[in-house]
PDB file of C-alpha atoms in Angstrom:
ATOM      1  CA  MET A   1     -48.246 -32.246 149.183  1.00  0.00           C
ATOM      2  CA  LYS A   2     -48.494 -35.946 148.478  1.00  0.00           C
ATOM      3  CA  VAL A   3     -45.928 -38.181 150.115  1.00  0.00           C
ATOM      4  CA  LEU A   4     -45.443 -41.839 149.342  1.00  0.00           C
ATOM      5  CA  ILE A   5     -43.605 -43.969 151.878  1.00  0.00           C
ATOM      6  CA  SER A   6     -42.483 -47.447 151.136  1.00  0.00           C
ATOM      7  CA  GLY A   7     -41.124 -50.221 153.420  1.00  0.00           C
ATOM      8  CA  PHE A   8     -40.204 -53.877 153.015  1.00  0.00           C
ATOM      9  CA  GLU A   9     -41.350 -57.355 154.102  1.00  0.00           C
ATOM     10  CA  PRO A  10     -38.925 -59.456 156.292  1.00  0.00           C
ATOM     11  CA  PHE A  11     -36.107 -61.122 154.437  1.00  0.00           C
ATOM     12  CA  GLY A  12     -33.179 -63.439 154.949  1.00  0.00           C
ATOM     13  CA  LYS A  13     -32.801 -64.528 158.522  1.00  0.00           C
ATOM     14  CA  MET A  14     -34.790 -61.551 159.771  1.00  0.00           C
ATOM     15  CA  LYS A  15     -38.231 -62.530 160.882  1.00  0.00           C
ATOM     16  CA  ILE A  16     -39.094 -58.813 161.550  1.00  0.00           C
ATOM     17  CA  ASN A  17     -38.661 -55.790 159.385  1.00  0.00           C
ATOM     18  CA  PRO A  18     -39.174 -52.530 161.388  1.00  0.00           C
ATOM     19  CA  THR A  19     -39.967 -50.690 158.172  1.00  0.00           C
ATOM     20  CA  LYS A  20     -43.149 -52.778 157.694  1.00  0.00           C
ATOM     21  CA  GLU A  21     -44.255 -51.598 161.139  1.00  0.00           C
ATOM     22  CA  LEU A  22     -43.245 -48.031 160.255  1.00  0.00           C
ATOM     23  CA  LEU A  23     -45.761 -48.009 157.468  1.00  0.00           C
ATOM     24  CA  LEU A  24     -48.604 -48.847 159.859  1.00  0.00           C
ATOM     25  CA  GLU A  25     -47.613 -45.927 162.075  1.00  0.00           C
ATOM     26  CA  ALA A  26     -47.080 -43.578 159.086  1.00  0.00           C
ATOM     27  CA  GLU A  27     -50.712 -44.019 158.048  1.00  0.00           C
ATOM     28  CA  LYS A  28     -51.754 -42.459 161.334  1.00  0.00           C
ATOM     29  CA  PHE A  29     -49.551 -39.343 160.958  1.00  0.00           C
ATOM     30  CA  GLU A  30     -51.369 -36.026 161.023  1.00  0.00           C
ATOM     31  CA  ILE A  31     -49.247 -33.378 159.251  1.00  0.00           C
ATOM     32  CA  GLU A  32     -50.670 -30.097 158.004  1.00  0.00           C
ATOM     33  CA  ASN A  33     -51.012 -29.964 154.215  1.00  0.00           C
ATOM     34  CA  VAL A  34     -49.572 -33.448 153.709  1.00  0.00           C
ATOM     35  CA  VAL A  35     -51.381 -36.550 152.406  1.00  0.00           C
ATOM     36  CA  ILE A  36     -49.520 -39.756 153.136  1.00  0.00           C
ATOM     37  CA  SER A  37     -49.740 -42.990 151.102  1.00  0.00           C
ATOM     38  CA  THR A  38     -47.818 -46.208 151.959  1.00  0.00           C
ATOM     39  CA  ILE A  39     -46.864 -49.303 150.166  1.00  0.00           C
ATOM     40  CA  LEU A  40     -45.128 -52.563 151.329  1.00  0.00           C
ATOM     41  CA  LEU A  41     -42.512 -53.815 148.812  1.00  0.00           C
ATOM     42  CA  PRO A  42     -41.413 -57.337 148.124  1.00  0.00           C
ATOM     43  CA  VAL A  43     -37.732 -58.264 148.731  1.00  0.00           C
ATOM     44  CA  ASN A  44     -37.241 -59.336 145.220  1.00  0.00           C
ATOM     45  CA  TYR A  45     -34.791 -57.822 142.684  1.00  0.00           C
ATOM     46  CA  ASP A  46     -36.535 -55.507 140.139  1.00  0.00           C
ATOM     47  CA  GLU A  47     -40.009 -56.390 141.370  1.00  0.00           C
ATOM     48  CA  CYS A  48     -39.379 -54.205 144.412  1.00  0.00           C
ATOM     49  CA  ALA A  49     -38.936 -51.118 142.087  1.00  0.00           C
ATOM     50  CA  GLU A  50     -41.702 -52.132 139.696  1.00  0.00           C
ATOM     51  CA  VAL A  51     -44.293 -52.281 142.429  1.00  0.00           C
ATOM     52  CA  LEU A  52     -43.226 -48.918 143.800  1.00  0.00           C
ATOM     53  CA  ILE A  53     -43.012 -47.269 140.323  1.00  0.00           C
ATOM     54  CA  ASN A  54     -46.554 -48.507 139.506  1.00  0.00           C
ATOM     55  CA  LYS A  55     -47.744 -46.895 142.789  1.00  0.00           C
ATOM     56  CA  ILE A  56     -45.972 -43.658 141.865  1.00  0.00           C
ATOM     57  CA  GLY A  57     -47.916 -43.736 138.472  1.00  0.00           C
ATOM     58  CA  ASP A  58     -51.160 -44.277 140.368  1.00  0.00           C
ATOM     59  CA  ILE A  59     -50.966 -41.500 142.902  1.00  0.00           C
ATOM     60  CA  GLN A  60     -48.393 -39.040 141.315  1.00  0.00           C
ATOM     61  CA  PRO A  61     -46.678 -38.018 144.676  1.00  0.00           C
ATOM     62  CA  ASP A  62     -44.507 -35.007 145.210  1.00  0.00           C
ATOM     63  CA  VAL A  63     -42.113 -36.912 147.455  1.00  0.00           C
ATOM     64  CA  VAL A  64     -41.080 -40.577 147.704  1.00  0.00           C
ATOM     65  CA  ILE A  65     -39.520 -41.735 150.871  1.00  0.00           C
ATOM     66  CA  SER A  66     -38.330 -45.372 150.617  1.00  0.00           C
ATOM     67  CA  CYS A  67     -37.451 -47.090 153.926  1.00  0.00           C
ATOM     68  CA  GLY A  68     -35.313 -50.108 154.491  1.00  0.00           C
ATOM     69  CA  LEU A  69     -33.621 -52.162 157.157  1.00  0.00           C
ATOM     70  CA  ALA A  70     -29.890 -51.894 157.643  1.00  0.00           C
ATOM     71  CA  ALA A  71     -29.232 -54.378 160.399  1.00  0.00           C
ATOM     72  CA  GLY A  72     -25.873 -53.666 162.010  1.00  0.00           C
ATOM     73  CA  ARG A  73     -26.038 -49.889 161.617  1.00  0.00           C
ATOM     74  CA  ALA A  74     -26.669 -47.844 164.837  1.00  0.00           C
ATOM     75  CA  ALA A  75     -28.102 -44.787 163.209  1.00  0.00           C
ATOM     76  CA  ILE A  76     -30.813 -43.741 160.851  1.00  0.00           C
ATOM     77  CA  THR A  77     -29.057 -43.107 157.517  1.00  0.00           C
ATOM     78  CA  PRO A  78     -30.412 -41.210 154.515  1.00  0.00           C
ATOM     79  CA  GLU A  79     -28.670 -42.483 151.451  1.00  0.00           C
ATOM     80  CA  ARG A  80     -26.770 -40.182 149.156  1.00  0.00           C
ATOM     81  CA  ILE A  81     -26.653 -42.223 145.949  1.00  0.00           C
ATOM     82  CA  GLY A  82     -28.047 -45.352 144.184  1.00  0.00           C
ATOM     83  CA  ILE A  83     -25.623 -47.216 141.895  1.00  0.00           C
ATOM     84  CA  ASN A  84     -26.425 -49.188 138.769  1.00  0.00           C
ATOM     85  CA  VAL A  85     -25.648 -52.745 139.974  1.00  0.00           C
ATOM     86  CA  LYS A  86     -27.356 -55.774 141.416  1.00  0.00           C
ATOM     87  CA  ASP A  87     -24.944 -57.859 143.422  1.00  0.00           C
ATOM     88  CA  THR A  88     -25.872 -59.991 146.394  1.00  0.00           C
ATOM     89  CA  GLY A  89     -22.198 -60.033 147.576  1.00  0.00           C
ATOM     90  CA  SER A  90     -19.489 -62.444 148.278  1.00  0.00           C
ATOM     91  CA  GLY A  91     -18.732 -64.540 151.354  1.00  0.00           C
ATOM     92  CA  ASP A  92     -22.003 -65.939 152.682  1.00  0.00           C
ATOM     93  CA  PRO A  93     -24.705 -64.204 150.440  1.00  0.00           C
ATOM     94  CA  TYR A  94     -28.270 -64.636 151.118  1.00  0.00           C
ATOM     95  CA  PRO A  95     -30.787 -64.592 148.154  1.00  0.00           C
ATOM     96  CA  ASP A  96     -33.795 -62.387 147.728  1.00  0.00           C
ATOM     97  CA  ASN A  97     -37.097 -63.764 148.730  1.00  0.00           C
ATOM     98  CA  LYS A  98     -37.425 -65.555 145.403  1.00  0.00           C
ATOM     99  CA  GLY A  99     -33.966 -67.149 145.638  1.00  0.00           C
ATOM    100  CA  LYS A 100     -32.187 -64.958 143.182  1.00  0.00           C
ATOM    101  CA  ILE A 101     -28.418 -64.242 143.787  1.00  0.00           C
ATOM    102  CA  PRO A 102     -27.249 -61.921 141.005  1.00  0.00           C
ATOM    103  CA  THR A 103     -23.601 -60.940 140.633  1.00  0.00           C
ATOM    104  CA  ASP A 104     -22.339 -57.853 138.886  1.00  0.00           C
ATOM    105  CA  GLU A 105     -25.607 -57.241 136.952  1.00  0.00           C
ATOM    106  CA  MET A 106     -26.744 -53.823 135.857  1.00  0.00           C
ATOM    107  CA  ILE A 107     -30.129 -52.525 136.884  1.00  0.00           C
ATOM    108  CA  ASP A 108     -30.376 -50.557 133.565  1.00  0.00           C
ATOM    109  CA  GLU A 109     -27.801 -51.367 130.926  1.00  0.00           C
ATOM    110  CA  GLU A 110     -28.432 -47.938 129.348  1.00  0.00           C
ATOM    111  CA  GLY A 111     -28.586 -46.003 132.620  1.00  0.00           C
ATOM    112  CA  PRO A 112     -25.954 -43.894 134.262  1.00  0.00           C
ATOM    113  CA  ASP A 113     -23.470 -45.445 136.756  1.00  0.00           C
ATOM    114  CA  GLY A 114     -25.142 -43.634 139.708  1.00  0.00           C
ATOM    115  CA  LEU A 115     -27.926 -41.277 140.540  1.00  0.00           C
ATOM    116  CA  PHE A 116     -28.087 -38.929 143.561  1.00  0.00           C
ATOM    117  CA  ALA A 117     -31.052 -38.884 145.835  1.00  0.00           C
ATOM    118  CA  THR A 118     -33.028 -35.638 145.874  1.00  0.00           C
ATOM    119  CA  LEU A 119     -34.367 -35.641 149.468  1.00  0.00           C
ATOM    120  CA  PRO A 120     -32.883 -32.950 151.808  1.00  0.00           C
ATOM    121  CA  ASN A 121     -30.526 -35.506 153.368  1.00  0.00           C
ATOM    122  CA  ARG A 122     -28.252 -33.155 155.287  1.00  0.00           C
ATOM    123  CA  LEU A 123     -31.286 -31.241 156.717  1.00  0.00           C
ATOM    124  CA  ILE A 124     -32.924 -34.553 157.681  1.00  0.00           C
ATOM    125  CA  GLU A 125     -29.652 -35.582 159.461  1.00  0.00           C
ATOM    126  CA  LYS A 126     -29.541 -32.192 161.256  1.00  0.00           C
ATOM    127  CA  ASN A 127     -33.167 -32.281 162.329  1.00  0.00           C
ATOM    128  CA  LEU A 128     -32.946 -35.873 163.594  1.00  0.00           C
ATOM    129  CA  LYS A 129     -29.799 -35.091 165.614  1.00  0.00           C
ATOM    130  CA  GLU A 130     -31.509 -32.061 167.174  1.00  0.00           C
ATOM    131  CA  MET A 131     -34.135 -34.614 168.410  1.00  0.00           C
ATOM    132  CA  ASN A 132     -31.246 -36.714 169.910  1.00  0.00           C
ATOM    133  CA  ILE A 133     -31.916 -39.454 167.420  1.00  0.00           C
ATOM    134  CA  PRO A 134     -28.689 -40.885 165.917  1.00  0.00           C
ATOM    135  CA  ALA A 135     -28.401 -40.041 162.188  1.00  0.00           C
ATOM    136  CA  ALA A 136     -25.774 -39.815 159.435  1.00  0.00           C
ATOM    137  CA  VAL A 137     -25.839 -39.411 155.783  1.00  0.00           C
ATOM    138  CA  SER A 138     -24.701 -42.660 154.158  1.00  0.00           C
ATOM    139  CA  ASN A 139     -22.563 -42.927 150.948  1.00  0.00           C
ATOM    140  CA  SER A 140     -23.569 -46.441 150.186  1.00  0.00           C
ATOM    141  CA  ALA A 141     -27.019 -48.158 149.994  1.00  0.00           C
ATOM    142  CA  GLY A 142     -25.247 -51.412 149.298  1.00  0.00           C
ATOM    143  CA  THR A 143     -25.987 -53.520 146.123  1.00  0.00           C
ATOM    144  CA  PHE A 144     -29.016 -55.495 147.390  1.00  0.00           C
ATOM    145  CA  ILE A 145     -32.691 -54.771 147.223  1.00  0.00           C
ATOM    146  CA  CYS A 146     -32.595 -51.313 148.924  1.00  0.00           C
ATOM    147  CA  ASN A 147     -30.119 -49.979 146.365  1.00  0.00           C
ATOM    148  CA  ASN A 148     -32.145 -51.614 143.492  1.00  0.00           C
ATOM    149  CA  THR A 149     -35.202 -49.756 144.679  1.00  0.00           C
ATOM    150  CA  LEU A 150     -33.403 -46.395 145.071  1.00  0.00           C
ATOM    151  CA  TYR A 151     -31.637 -46.488 141.757  1.00  0.00           C
ATOM    152  CA  ALA A 152     -34.570 -47.713 139.745  1.00  0.00           C
ATOM    153  CA  VAL A 153     -36.933 -45.076 141.186  1.00  0.00           C
ATOM    154  CA  LEU A 154     -34.476 -42.226 140.523  1.00  0.00           C
ATOM    155  CA  ASN A 155     -33.853 -43.654 137.090  1.00  0.00           C
ATOM    156  CA  HIS A 156     -37.592 -43.755 136.327  1.00  0.00           C
ATOM    157  CA  ILE A 157     -37.922 -40.070 137.483  1.00  0.00           C
ATOM    158  CA  ARG A 158     -35.018 -39.039 135.382  1.00  0.00           C
ATOM    159  CA  LYS A 159     -36.166 -40.824 132.186  1.00  0.00           C
ATOM    160  CA  ASN A 160     -39.629 -39.471 132.448  1.00  0.00           C
ATOM    161  CA  ASN A 161     -38.629 -35.880 133.578  1.00  0.00           C
ATOM    162  CA  LEU A 162     -40.932 -36.152 136.626  1.00  0.00           C
ATOM    163  CA  HIS A 163     -40.944 -33.385 139.235  1.00  0.00           C
ATOM    164  CA  ILE A 164     -40.639 -35.733 142.250  1.00  0.00           C
ATOM    165  CA  LYS A 165     -38.235 -35.737 145.114  1.00  0.00           C
ATOM    166  CA  ALA A 166     -37.064 -39.209 146.038  1.00  0.00           C
ATOM    167  CA  GLY A 167     -34.606 -40.994 148.221  1.00  0.00           C
ATOM    168  CA  PHE A 168     -33.947 -43.850 150.663  1.00  0.00           C
ATOM    169  CA  ILE A 169     -33.634 -43.971 154.393  1.00  0.00           C
ATOM    170  CA  HIS A 170     -32.024 -46.923 156.143  1.00  0.00           C
ATOM    171  CA  PHE A 171     -33.235 -47.733 159.685  1.00  0.00           C
ATOM    172  CA  PRO A 172     -31.395 -49.863 162.253  1.00  0.00           C
ATOM    173  CA  ALA A 173     -32.854 -53.009 163.826  1.00  0.00           C
ATOM    174  CA  SER A 174     -35.626 -52.430 166.342  1.00  0.00           C
ATOM    175  CA  THR A 175     -35.166 -53.454 169.984  1.00  0.00           C
ATOM    176  CA  LYS A 176     -37.621 -56.191 169.325  1.00  0.00           C
ATOM    177  CA  MET A 177     -35.023 -57.756 166.936  1.00  0.00           C
ATOM    178  CA  SER A 178     -32.097 -57.148 169.208  1.00  0.00           C
ATOM    179  CA  ALA A 179     -33.878 -59.038 171.931  1.00  0.00           C
ATOM    180  CA  LEU A 180     -33.459 -62.107 169.605  1.00  0.00           C
ATOM    181  CA  ASN A 181     -29.909 -61.080 168.649  1.00  0.00           C
ATOM    182  CA  PRO A 182     -28.262 -59.007 171.356  1.00  0.00           C
ATOM    183  CA  SER A 183     -25.191 -58.196 169.123  1.00  0.00           C
ATOM    184  CA  LEU A 184     -27.381 -56.038 166.807  1.00  0.00           C
ATOM    185  CA  PRO A 185     -27.373 -52.263 167.384  1.00  0.00           C
ATOM    186  CA  SER A 186     -30.963 -51.191 167.697  1.00  0.00           C
ATOM    187  CA  LEU A 187     -33.349 -48.272 168.326  1.00  0.00           C
ATOM    188  CA  PRO A 188     -36.872 -48.484 169.745  1.00  0.00           C
ATOM    189  CA  GLN A 189     -39.591 -48.733 167.226  1.00  0.00           C
ATOM    190  CA  GLU A 190     -41.166 -45.687 168.785  1.00  0.00           C
ATOM    191  CA  THR A 191     -37.953 -43.675 168.115  1.00  0.00           C
ATOM    192  CA  MET A 192     -37.917 -44.748 164.514  1.00  0.00           C
ATOM    193  CA  THR A 193     -41.565 -43.728 164.113  1.00  0.00           C
ATOM    194  CA  GLN A 194     -40.728 -40.266 165.524  1.00  0.00           C
ATOM    195  CA  ALA A 195     -37.803 -40.068 163.126  1.00  0.00           C
ATOM    196  CA  LEU A 196     -39.932 -40.962 160.116  1.00  0.00           C
ATOM    197  CA  LYS A 197     -42.484 -38.250 161.002  1.00  0.00           C
ATOM    198  CA  ALA A 198     -39.686 -35.757 161.336  1.00  0.00           C
ATOM    199  CA  ILE A 199     -38.353 -36.793 157.912  1.00  0.00           C
ATOM    200  CA  VAL A 200     -41.771 -36.266 156.324  1.00  0.00           C
ATOM    201  CA  LYS A 201     -42.112 -32.812 157.983  1.00  0.00           C
ATOM    202  CA  THR A 202     -38.579 -31.855 156.792  1.00  0.00           C
ATOM    203  CA  CYS A 203     -39.372 -32.868 153.181  1.00  0.00           C
ATOM    204  CA  ALA A 204     -42.713 -30.991 153.319  1.00  0.00           C
ATOM    205  CA  MET A 205     -41.098 -27.842 154.693  1.00  0.00           C
ATOM    206  CA  VAL A 206     -38.405 -27.891 151.928  1.00  0.00           C
ATOM    207  CA  GLY A 207     -41.034 -28.539 149.384  1.00  0.00           C
ATOM    208  CA  VAL A 208     -43.143 -25.485 150.431  1.00  0.00           C
ATOM    209  CA  ARG A 209     -39.961 -23.302 150.164  1.00  0.00           C
ATOM    210  CA  GLU A 210     -39.410 -24.428 146.609  1.00  0.00           C
TER     211      GLU A 210
END
């Protein structure tokens, strides 16, 4: 089984993105009958998905696990759905890493309003909790780069009738980040690495059953 894992570069006021470090650890995973590839994505609207979709075309994975940072969350959260919108948000929005701040823009004007992830989210949540790792299925991936990536990949799979399971996992800040900002909930990087390995194993197990 070929598994493609993506993470992101730092963005906004964050000088660290734990998902970038997760990719380095994922390359060392030794999981029976699983071949892992990784890719670091830019935090730029649309380009994030284009880079990942090109990689999907190159290696033709069975599973795509996209990882992103959700600073402020205290648990690892598999995302249920991607929605067809790019919107940086109101209040004090920060742009993507190229300075873009879209408002109420569609990702695909001909695409459905939303697309459900196809990873075994509930089983991932269960398995992580059994490891005493905080986890919860999330019903919103936001409207920033993470959602852009999730929706665009699922839409690409839909339009091309590909037999690929895909979804998005949000990770909290790392303890290294919370040392700089004590108000941030966090998990040790080692715990998030253990969680990612368990997520890959869960997806592989479900894939074998199918």
